[in-house]
Amino acid sequence: MLTPFLFFPLNLFRTYAIRRIRDAFRENKNVKDPVEIQTLVNNAKRDLGMIRRQVHIGQLYSTDKLIIENQEKPKT
Amino acid sequence: MLVRTAWKRVAAALLAAQGPRPEAPTRSLRLRVAERAPQSAVPSDAAAAPAVESVLRPLYMDVQATTPLDPRVLDAMLPYLVNYYGNPHSRTHAYGWESEAAMERARQQVASLIGADPREIIFTSGATESNNIAIKELEAAIQPDTSLVSVMTVNNEIGVKQPIAEIGRICSSKKVYFHTDAAQAVGKIPLDVNDMKIDLMSISGHKIYGPKGVGAIYIRRRPRVRVEALQSGGGQERGMRSGTVPTPLVVGLGAACEVAQQEMEYDHRRISKLAEQLTQKIMKNLPDVVMNGDPEHHYPGCINLSFAYVEGESLLMALKDVALSSGSACTSASLEPSYVLRAIGTDEDLAHSSIRFGIGRFTTEEEVDYTAEKCIHHVKRLREMSPLWEMVQDGIDLKSIKWTQH
């Protein structure tokens, strides 16, 4: 579920989405009840659709990059 | 398995989309960053211009002024901006019915965030209108002396949380109406109108990652709180606020409230951690920094720091690649120091040198680190230039100096 987010052009949402999804998966990794698991998976599918749409819109209306996005590359 | 198939589909779609993409008109103010200092003073050497200028946007650390629209909120709003464009008050066709259903669903989402009944929520154009409706009610009240107590839940300049439950208890025991402007607090700290005995509450959309131009007012039904309408007309919103309810905006407000309810705990933990990081880093590397506001009853996302011997405006200008403010956006046009700081008894000189750092849902660790570093660097630089700082370093007590008039 993480991969579409790499395409979020706006740094804000990209970092948020990656972090939030990773944390949500970690929090829920001990859930055993199959009904709950199914609900979580359905929510995840719905969110996936939403994110793909929003990534598209973000790219249509993309603007300049943030200051720190430029700096990250030379340091790493 | 799900991930791989999804990825293949998305990657293919995006590769296709990346082809001929029309350039969206950019209206952003561009921050020019010259990579290298100009080597010659001759401007006519345009062809051999050394600087490879990249255009970059500043970091956003001013969430108390306004917040970016959460993608989940935009996703909820778009259908009502594109296809479902009916007037929610039209009773005779499907366009009206679907719009009305969306409006009522949004009302339910806002109500559940603050523990209210949906019938107690009236949509307005923002927290300012809600405040005006609540205060106007003063004239309609019958009580002899105090008829309304109005308190801000979380201050937008220094982030202090007022003891709302305490005040609510006192007000209800004395039969006085209690209004609170919760624009900065809704969705960030848990609020329950029944636990805290709140009679009237103002809610703002654009402070909780929702759209601008919409808000709500919570008006208690039991016991009934009477308010007078500010604008009269077709009697919408139970006659308390006439005018067509803007469905896309209220759907956005509802979605923002729902997202806030889900994310409140997670956001609060993260923001507290980042706030700790920012203040620790700045205070460890710089002497004479004062945090304004009670450190205990404090919402972590709003940090107001005063840097002694440095002027606030010049520090803001220096930190041009971070979007910050000193004091509230409402008063940023005037040059006076913040009335809030003056009210809590800050010295004039410290009040002039205060900067407000806002940390929100989308703020990253890198942004916080970068901001802290730049802040430390510029404060040191400005202090080097300050004669007051020199005097302090030499051990002179500034308060004992008698300044002469010229």
mmCIF file of N, CA and C in Angstrom, chain A residues 1-4 6-8 10-13 15-17 19-21 23-24 27 41 44-57 59-72 75, chain B residues 2-3 6-7 9-11 13-14 17-18 21-22 24 26 28-31 33 35 54-59 68-72 74-75 78 262-263 266-267 269-270 321 361-364 366-367 370 373:
data_model
loop_
_atom_site.group_PDB
_atom_site.id
_atom_site.type_symbol
_atom_site.label_atom_id
_atom_site.label_comp_id
_atom_site.label_asym_id
_atom_site.label_seq_id
_atom_site.Cartn_x
_atom_site.Cartn_y
_atom_site.Cartn_z
ATOM 1 N N MET A 1 0.815 -1.209 0.000
ATOM 2 C CA MET A 1 0.000 0.000 0.000
ATOM 3 C C MET A 1 0.852 1.264 0.000
ATOM 4 N N LEU A 2 2.123 1.081 0.328
ATOM 5 C CA LEU A 2 2.982 2.249 0.419
ATOM 6 C C LEU A 2 3.358 2.829 -0.930
ATOM 7 N N THR A 3 3.481 1.978 -1.944
ATOM 8 C CA THR A 3 4.094 2.454 -3.180
ATOM 9 C C THR A 3 3.411 3.609 -3.909
ATOM 10 N N PRO A 4 2.084 3.682 -3.968
ATOM 11 C CA PRO A 4 1.541 4.839 -4.711
ATOM 12 C C PRO A 4 1.949 6.164 -4.100
ATOM 13 N N LEU A 6 4.686 7.210 -3.039
ATOM 14 C CA LEU A 6 5.959 7.774 -3.467
ATOM 15 C C LEU A 6 5.738 8.780 -4.569
ATOM 16 N N PHE A 7 4.535 8.719 -5.204
ATOM 17 C CA PHE A 7 4.274 9.628 -6.295
ATOM 18 C C PHE A 7 3.568 10.900 -5.877
ATOM 19 N N PHE A 8 3.258 11.053 -4.594
ATOM 20 C CA PHE A 8 2.636 12.294 -4.134
ATOM 21 C C PHE A 8 3.622 13.424 -4.384
ATOM 22 N N LEU A 10 3.479 16.576 -3.547
ATOM 23 C CA LEU A 10 3.685 17.494 -2.453
ATOM 24 C C LEU A 10 4.375 16.769 -1.305
ATOM 25 N N ASN A 11 5.536 17.258 -0.936
ATOM 26 C CA ASN A 11 6.377 16.614 0.077
ATOM 27 C C ASN A 11 5.609 16.366 1.359
ATOM 28 N N LEU A 12 4.793 17.337 1.735
ATOM 29 C CA LEU A 12 3.980 17.287 2.939
ATOM 30 C C LEU A 12 3.198 15.990 3.015
ATOM 31 N N PHE A 13 2.430 15.736 1.961
ATOM 32 C CA PHE A 13 1.523 14.601 1.995
ATOM 33 C C PHE A 13 2.267 13.301 1.814
ATOM 34 N N THR A 15 5.378 12.489 2.836
ATOM 35 C CA THR A 15 5.999 12.043 4.083
ATOM 36 C C THR A 15 4.922 11.619 5.071
ATOM 37 N N TYR A 16 3.822 12.360 5.122
ATOM 38 C CA TYR A 16 2.751 12.019 6.059
ATOM 39 C C TYR A 16 2.189 10.651 5.736
ATOM 40 N N ALA A 17 1.884 10.424 4.451
ATOM 41 C CA ALA A 17 1.242 9.172 4.079
ATOM 42 C C ALA A 17 2.141 7.984 4.396
ATOM 43 N N ARG A 19 4.533 7.726 6.562
ATOM 44 C CA ARG A 19 4.675 7.535 8.004
ATOM 45 C C ARG A 19 3.399 6.978 8.612
ATOM 46 N N ARG A 20 2.266 7.536 8.217
ATOM 47 C CA ARG A 20 0.993 7.160 8.828
ATOM 48 C C ARG A 20 0.647 5.718 8.532
ATOM 49 N N ILE A 21 0.871 5.319 7.272
ATOM 50 C CA ILE A 21 0.502 3.964 6.893
ATOM 51 C C ILE A 21 1.396 2.952 7.586
ATOM 52 N N ASP A 23 2.902 3.305 10.430
ATOM 53 C CA ASP A 23 2.530 3.237 11.840
ATOM 54 C C ASP A 23 1.213 2.500 12.020
ATOM 55 N N ALA A 24 0.267 2.712 11.111
ATOM 56 C CA ALA A 24 -1.022 2.038 11.241
ATOM 57 C C ALA A 24 -0.851 0.534 11.100
ATOM 58 N N GLU A 27 0.658 -0.773 14.314
ATOM 59 C CA GLU A 27 -0.270 -0.819 15.452
ATOM 60 C C GLU A 27 -1.208 -1.991 15.336
ATOM 61 N N VAL A 41 -8.987 -4.203 6.248
ATOM 62 C CA VAL A 41 -8.547 -4.348 4.852
ATOM 63 C C VAL A 41 -9.460 -3.542 3.936
ATOM 64 N N ALA A 44 -8.584 -0.031 4.164
ATOM 65 C CA ALA A 44 -7.321 0.206 3.465
ATOM 66 C C ALA A 44 -7.545 0.298 1.964
ATOM 67 N N LYS A 45 -8.415 -0.559 1.430
ATOM 68 C CA LYS A 45 -8.672 -0.521 -0.024
ATOM 69 C C LYS A 45 -9.309 0.806 -0.403
ATOM 70 N N ARG A 46 -10.245 1.258 0.446
ATOM 71 C CA ARG A 46 -10.924 2.524 0.151
ATOM 72 C C ARG A 46 -9.926 3.671 0.202
ATOM 73 N N ASP A 47 -9.078 3.660 1.209
ATOM 74 C CA ASP A 47 -8.063 4.712 1.318
ATOM 75 C C ASP A 47 -7.100 4.674 0.160
ATOM 76 N N LEU A 48 -6.792 3.459 -0.315
ATOM 77 C CA LEU A 48 -5.875 3.329 -1.452
ATOM 78 C C LEU A 48 -6.454 4.033 -2.673
ATOM 79 N N GLY A 49 -7.742 3.802 -2.924
ATOM 80 C CA GLY A 49 -8.390 4.468 -4.052
ATOM 81 C C GLY A 49 -8.341 5.972 -3.903
ATOM 82 N N MET A 50 -8.630 6.445 -2.698
ATOM 83 C CA MET A 50 -8.622 7.878 -2.438
ATOM 84 C C MET A 50 -7.245 8.461 -2.704
ATOM 85 N N ILE A 51 -6.217 7.751 -2.234
ATOM 86 C CA ILE A 51 -4.869 8.287 -2.384
ATOM 87 C C ILE A 51 -4.451 8.331 -3.835
ATOM 88 N N ARG A 52 -4.807 7.319 -4.601
ATOM 89 C CA ARG A 52 -4.443 7.348 -6.016
ATOM 90 C C ARG A 52 -5.075 8.545 -6.717
ATOM 91 N N ARG A 53 -6.341 8.821 -6.391
ATOM 92 C CA ARG A 53 -7.003 9.977 -7.000
ATOM 93 C C ARG A 53 -6.293 11.267 -6.591
ATOM 94 N N GLN A 54 -5.981 11.389 -5.313
ATOM 95 C CA GLN A 54 -5.382 12.627 -4.825
ATOM 96 C C GLN A 54 -3.971 12.821 -5.360
ATOM 97 N N VAL A 55 -3.250 11.730 -5.541
ATOM 98 C CA VAL A 55 -1.907 11.835 -6.116
ATOM 99 C C VAL A 55 -2.014 12.412 -7.527
ATOM 100 N N HIS A 56 -2.994 11.942 -8.269
ATOM 101 C CA HIS A 56 -3.218 12.434 -9.625
ATOM 102 C C HIS A 56 -3.479 13.923 -9.637
ATOM 103 N N ILE A 57 -4.365 14.334 -8.727
ATOM 104 C CA ILE A 57 -4.713 15.759 -8.661
ATOM 105 C C ILE A 57 -3.504 16.580 -8.255
ATOM 106 N N GLN A 59 -0.477 15.979 -8.889
ATOM 107 C CA GLN A 59 0.437 16.122 -10.016
ATOM 108 C C GLN A 59 -0.088 17.124 -11.039
ATOM 109 N N LEU A 60 -1.410 17.172 -11.200
ATOM 110 C CA LEU A 60 -1.974 18.122 -12.160
ATOM 111 C C LEU A 60 -1.696 19.555 -11.735
ATOM 112 N N TYR A 61 -1.731 19.777 -10.428
ATOM 113 C CA TYR A 61 -1.562 21.142 -9.931
ATOM 114 C C TYR A 61 -0.254 21.313 -9.199
ATOM 115 N N SER A 62 0.779 20.623 -9.656
ATOM 116 C CA SER A 62 2.025 20.661 -8.892
ATOM 117 C C SER A 62 2.686 22.026 -9.018
ATOM 118 N N THR A 63 3.448 22.358 -7.990
ATOM 119 C CA THR A 63 4.145 23.635 -7.965
ATOM 120 C C THR A 63 5.604 23.391 -7.560
ATOM 121 N N ASP A 64 6.310 24.447 -7.193
ATOM 122 C CA ASP A 64 7.738 24.285 -6.905
ATOM 123 C C ASP A 64 7.981 23.419 -5.680
ATOM 124 N N LYS A 65 9.218 22.935 -5.568
ATOM 125 C CA LYS A 65 9.551 22.066 -4.435
ATOM 126 C C LYS A 65 9.844 22.894 -3.194
ATOM 127 N N LEU A 66 9.854 22.218 -2.059
ATOM 128 C CA LEU A 66 10.200 22.879 -0.805
ATOM 129 C C LEU A 66 11.709 23.009 -0.686
ATOM 130 N N ILE A 67 12.107 23.947 0.153
ATOM 131 C CA ILE A 67 13.531 24.190 0.385
ATOM 132 C C ILE A 67 14.275 22.924 0.767
ATOM 133 N N ILE A 68 13.706 22.138 1.685
ATOM 134 C CA ILE A 68 14.508 21.030 2.185
ATOM 135 C C ILE A 68 14.588 19.877 1.208
ATOM 136 N N GLU A 69 13.679 19.817 0.246
ATOM 137 C CA GLU A 69 13.755 18.704 -0.697
ATOM 138 C C GLU A 69 15.020 18.805 -1.536
ATOM 139 N N ASN A 70 15.456 20.042 -1.766
ATOM 140 C CA ASN A 70 16.646 20.235 -2.567
ATOM 141 C C ASN A 70 17.895 19.879 -1.777
ATOM 142 N N GLN A 71 17.813 20.137 -0.475
ATOM 143 C CA GLN A 71 19.011 19.957 0.333
ATOM 144 C C GLN A 71 19.257 18.527 0.687
ATOM 145 N N GLU A 72 18.164 17.727 0.746
ATOM 146 C CA GLU A 72 18.322 16.334 1.203
ATOM 147 C C GLU A 72 19.264 15.575 0.311
ATOM 148 N N LYS A 75 23.198 15.845 0.750
ATOM 149 C CA LYS A 75 23.733 15.346 2.020
ATOM 150 C C LYS A 75 23.831 13.829 2.036
ATOM 151 N N LEU B 2 -1.586 -8.031 -2.732
ATOM 152 C CA LEU B 2 -2.439 -6.892 -3.065
ATOM 153 C C LEU B 2 -1.574 -5.707 -3.490
ATOM 154 N N VAL B 3 -0.466 -5.568 -2.746
ATOM 155 C CA VAL B 3 0.406 -4.423 -2.995
ATOM 156 C C VAL B 3 1.001 -4.501 -4.388
ATOM 157 N N ALA B 6 -1.565 -3.794 -7.134
ATOM 158 C CA ALA B 6 -1.918 -2.370 -7.086
ATOM 159 C C ALA B 6 -0.783 -1.535 -7.646
ATOM 160 N N TRP B 7 0.419 -1.898 -7.258
ATOM 161 C CA TRP B 7 1.576 -1.130 -7.697
ATOM 162 C C TRP B 7 1.704 -1.160 -9.202
ATOM 163 N N ARG B 9 -0.589 -1.589 -11.427
ATOM 164 C CA ARG B 9 -1.629 -0.776 -12.061
ATOM 165 C C ARG B 9 -1.317 0.696 -11.950
ATOM 166 N N VAL B 10 -0.891 1.073 -10.742
ATOM 167 C CA VAL B 10 -0.630 2.491 -10.512
ATOM 168 C C VAL B 10 0.562 2.955 -11.323
ATOM 169 N N ALA B 11 1.601 2.128 -11.336
ATOM 170 C CA ALA B 11 2.810 2.533 -12.058
ATOM 171 C C ALA B 11 2.492 2.729 -13.528
ATOM 172 N N ALA B 13 -0.446 3.415 -14.853
ATOM 173 C CA ALA B 13 -1.297 4.601 -15.011
ATOM 174 C C ALA B 13 -0.479 5.874 -14.947
ATOM 175 N N LEU B 14 0.448 5.889 -14.013
ATOM 176 C CA LEU B 14 1.223 7.115 -13.824
ATOM 177 C C LEU B 14 2.196 7.342 -14.964
ATOM 178 N N ALA B 17 0.287 8.788 -17.559
ATOM 179 C CA ALA B 17 -0.114 10.161 -17.246
ATOM 180 C C ALA B 17 1.045 11.133 -17.356
ATOM 181 N N GLN B 18 2.267 10.610 -17.185
ATOM 182 C CA GLN B 18 3.406 11.519 -17.163
ATOM 183 C C GLN B 18 3.729 12.090 -18.531
ATOM 184 N N ARG B 21 1.579 16.300 -20.215
ATOM 185 C CA ARG B 21 0.791 16.847 -19.126
ATOM 186 C C ARG B 21 0.750 18.355 -19.287
ATOM 187 N N PRO B 22 -0.433 18.947 -19.310
ATOM 188 C CA PRO B 22 -0.480 20.412 -19.484
ATOM 189 C C PRO B 22 0.105 21.097 -18.256
ATOM 190 N N ALA B 24 0.234 23.269 -15.335
ATOM 191 C CA ALA B 24 -0.734 24.000 -14.520
ATOM 192 C C ALA B 24 -0.165 25.396 -14.276
ATOM 193 N N THR B 26 1.270 28.265 -12.513
ATOM 194 C CA THR B 26 1.767 28.414 -11.150
ATOM 195 C C THR B 26 1.669 29.871 -10.766
ATOM 196 N N SER B 28 2.582 30.751 -7.659
ATOM 197 C CA SER B 28 3.252 30.834 -6.376
ATOM 198 C C SER B 28 4.300 31.929 -6.404
ATOM 199 N N LEU B 29 4.530 32.481 -5.223
ATOM 200 C CA LEU B 29 5.613 33.450 -5.088
ATOM 201 C C LEU B 29 6.898 32.657 -4.998
ATOM 202 N N ARG B 30 7.813 32.947 -5.908
ATOM 203 C CA ARG B 30 8.995 32.096 -5.988
ATOM 204 C C ARG B 30 10.111 32.629 -5.111
ATOM 205 N N LEU B 31 10.717 31.722 -4.394
ATOM 206 C CA LEU B 31 11.828 32.077 -3.527
ATOM 207 C C LEU B 31 13.080 31.745 -4.288
ATOM 208 N N VAL B 33 16.821 31.059 -4.832
ATOM 209 C CA VAL B 33 17.987 30.653 -4.040
ATOM 210 C C VAL B 33 19.163 30.612 -4.980
ATOM 211 N N GLU B 35 22.614 29.606 -6.077
ATOM 212 C CA GLU B 35 23.503 28.532 -5.652
ATOM 213 C C GLU B 35 24.899 29.058 -5.367
ATOM 214 N N SER B 54 17.702 27.986 -8.433
ATOM 215 C CA SER B 54 16.589 27.059 -8.286
ATOM 216 C C SER B 54 15.489 27.795 -7.547
ATOM 217 N N VAL B 55 14.262 27.432 -7.840
ATOM 218 C CA VAL B 55 13.136 28.148 -7.263
ATOM 219 C C VAL B 55 12.473 27.227 -6.254
ATOM 220 N N LEU B 56 12.452 27.602 -5.003
ATOM 221 C CA LEU B 56 11.971 26.705 -3.957
ATOM 222 C C LEU B 56 10.980 27.401 -3.049
ATOM 223 N N ARG B 57 10.053 26.623 -2.527
ATOM 224 C CA ARG B 57 9.059 27.202 -1.643
ATOM 225 C C ARG B 57 9.500 27.064 -0.192
ATOM 226 N N PRO B 58 9.135 28.044 0.655
ATOM 227 C CA PRO B 58 9.516 27.953 2.059
ATOM 228 C C PRO B 58 8.751 26.857 2.787
ATOM 229 N N LEU B 59 9.307 26.412 3.903
ATOM 230 C CA LEU B 59 8.626 25.435 4.748
ATOM 231 C C LEU B 59 7.453 26.122 5.428
ATOM 232 N N PRO B 68 -3.085 23.292 5.688
ATOM 233 C CA PRO B 68 -3.327 22.759 4.348
ATOM 234 C C PRO B 68 -4.531 21.825 4.374
ATOM 235 N N LEU B 69 -5.146 21.664 3.238
ATOM 236 C CA LEU B 69 -6.322 20.815 3.135
ATOM 237 C C LEU B 69 -5.861 19.361 3.090
ATOM 238 N N ASP B 70 -6.328 18.552 4.032
ATOM 239 C CA ASP B 70 -5.966 17.136 4.074
ATOM 240 C C ASP B 70 -6.515 16.451 2.815
ATOM 241 N N PRO B 71 -5.728 15.590 2.141
ATOM 242 C CA PRO B 71 -6.221 14.955 0.916
ATOM 243 C C PRO B 71 -7.528 14.206 1.115
ATOM 244 N N ARG B 72 -7.736 13.643 2.325
ATOM 245 C CA ARG B 72 -8.989 12.937 2.570
ATOM 246 C C ARG B 72 -10.170 13.902 2.519
ATOM 247 N N LEU B 74 -10.276 16.778 0.765
ATOM 248 C CA LEU B 74 -10.475 17.181 -0.637
ATOM 249 C C LEU B 74 -11.206 16.097 -1.393
ATOM 250 N N ASP B 75 -10.861 14.843 -1.107
ATOM 251 C CA ASP B 75 -11.499 13.725 -1.785
ATOM 252 C C ASP B 75 -12.984 13.680 -1.461
ATOM 253 N N LEU B 78 -14.704 16.882 -3.489
ATOM 254 C CA LEU B 78 -14.733 17.010 -4.945
ATOM 255 C C LEU B 78 -16.014 16.550 -5.621
ATOM 256 N N GLN B 262 -10.436 10.576 14.238
ATOM 257 C CA GLN B 262 -9.632 9.352 14.122
ATOM 258 C C GLN B 262 -8.173 9.601 14.474
ATOM 259 N N GLU B 263 -7.658 10.734 14.033
ATOM 260 C CA GLU B 263 -6.218 10.969 14.122
ATOM 261 C C GLU B 263 -5.798 11.727 15.367
ATOM 262 N N TYR B 266 -2.958 10.069 17.658
ATOM 263 C CA TYR B 266 -1.717 9.894 16.914
ATOM 264 C C TYR B 266 -1.043 11.241 16.672
ATOM 265 N N ASP B 267 -1.851 12.222 16.213
ATOM 266 C CA ASP B 267 -1.305 13.548 15.929
ATOM 267 C C ASP B 267 -0.756 14.176 17.199
ATOM 268 N N ARG B 269 0.421 12.793 19.887
ATOM 269 C CA ARG B 269 1.699 12.185 20.290
ATOM 270 C C ARG B 269 2.850 12.708 19.449
ATOM 271 N N ARG B 270 2.620 12.706 18.129
ATOM 272 C CA ARG B 270 3.683 13.141 17.203
ATOM 273 C C ARG B 270 4.034 14.596 17.413
ATOM 274 N N ASP B 321 13.174 31.419 4.503
ATOM 275 C CA ASP B 321 12.791 30.157 3.888
ATOM 276 C C ASP B 321 11.950 29.276 4.793
ATOM 277 N N ARG B 361 -0.125 18.400 11.651
ATOM 278 C CA ARG B 361 -0.192 16.993 11.293
ATOM 279 C C ARG B 361 0.862 16.598 10.271
ATOM 280 N N PHE B 362 1.159 17.525 9.368
ATOM 281 C CA PHE B 362 2.043 17.155 8.263
ATOM 282 C C PHE B 362 3.486 17.611 8.467
ATOM 283 N N THR B 363 3.787 18.198 9.601
ATOM 284 C CA THR B 363 5.162 18.677 9.805
ATOM 285 C C THR B 363 6.085 17.482 9.999
ATOM 286 N N THR B 364 7.242 17.540 9.354
ATOM 287 C CA THR B 364 8.179 16.413 9.450
ATOM 288 C C THR B 364 9.348 16.770 10.363
ATOM 289 N N GLU B 366 12.465 16.554 9.588
ATOM 290 C CA GLU B 366 13.469 17.347 8.851
ATOM 291 C C GLU B 366 13.113 18.810 8.895
ATOM 292 N N GLU B 367 11.811 19.111 8.743
ATOM 293 C CA GLU B 367 11.404 20.518 8.747
ATOM 294 C C GLU B 367 11.697 21.143 10.095
ATOM 295 N N TYR B 370 15.494 21.599 10.439
ATOM 296 C CA TYR B 370 15.937 22.702 9.580
ATOM 297 C C TYR B 370 15.569 24.036 10.198
ATOM 298 N N GLU B 373 17.741 24.782 13.219
ATOM 299 C CA GLU B 373 19.111 25.170 12.842
ATOM 300 C C GLU B 373 19.175 26.589 12.316
#
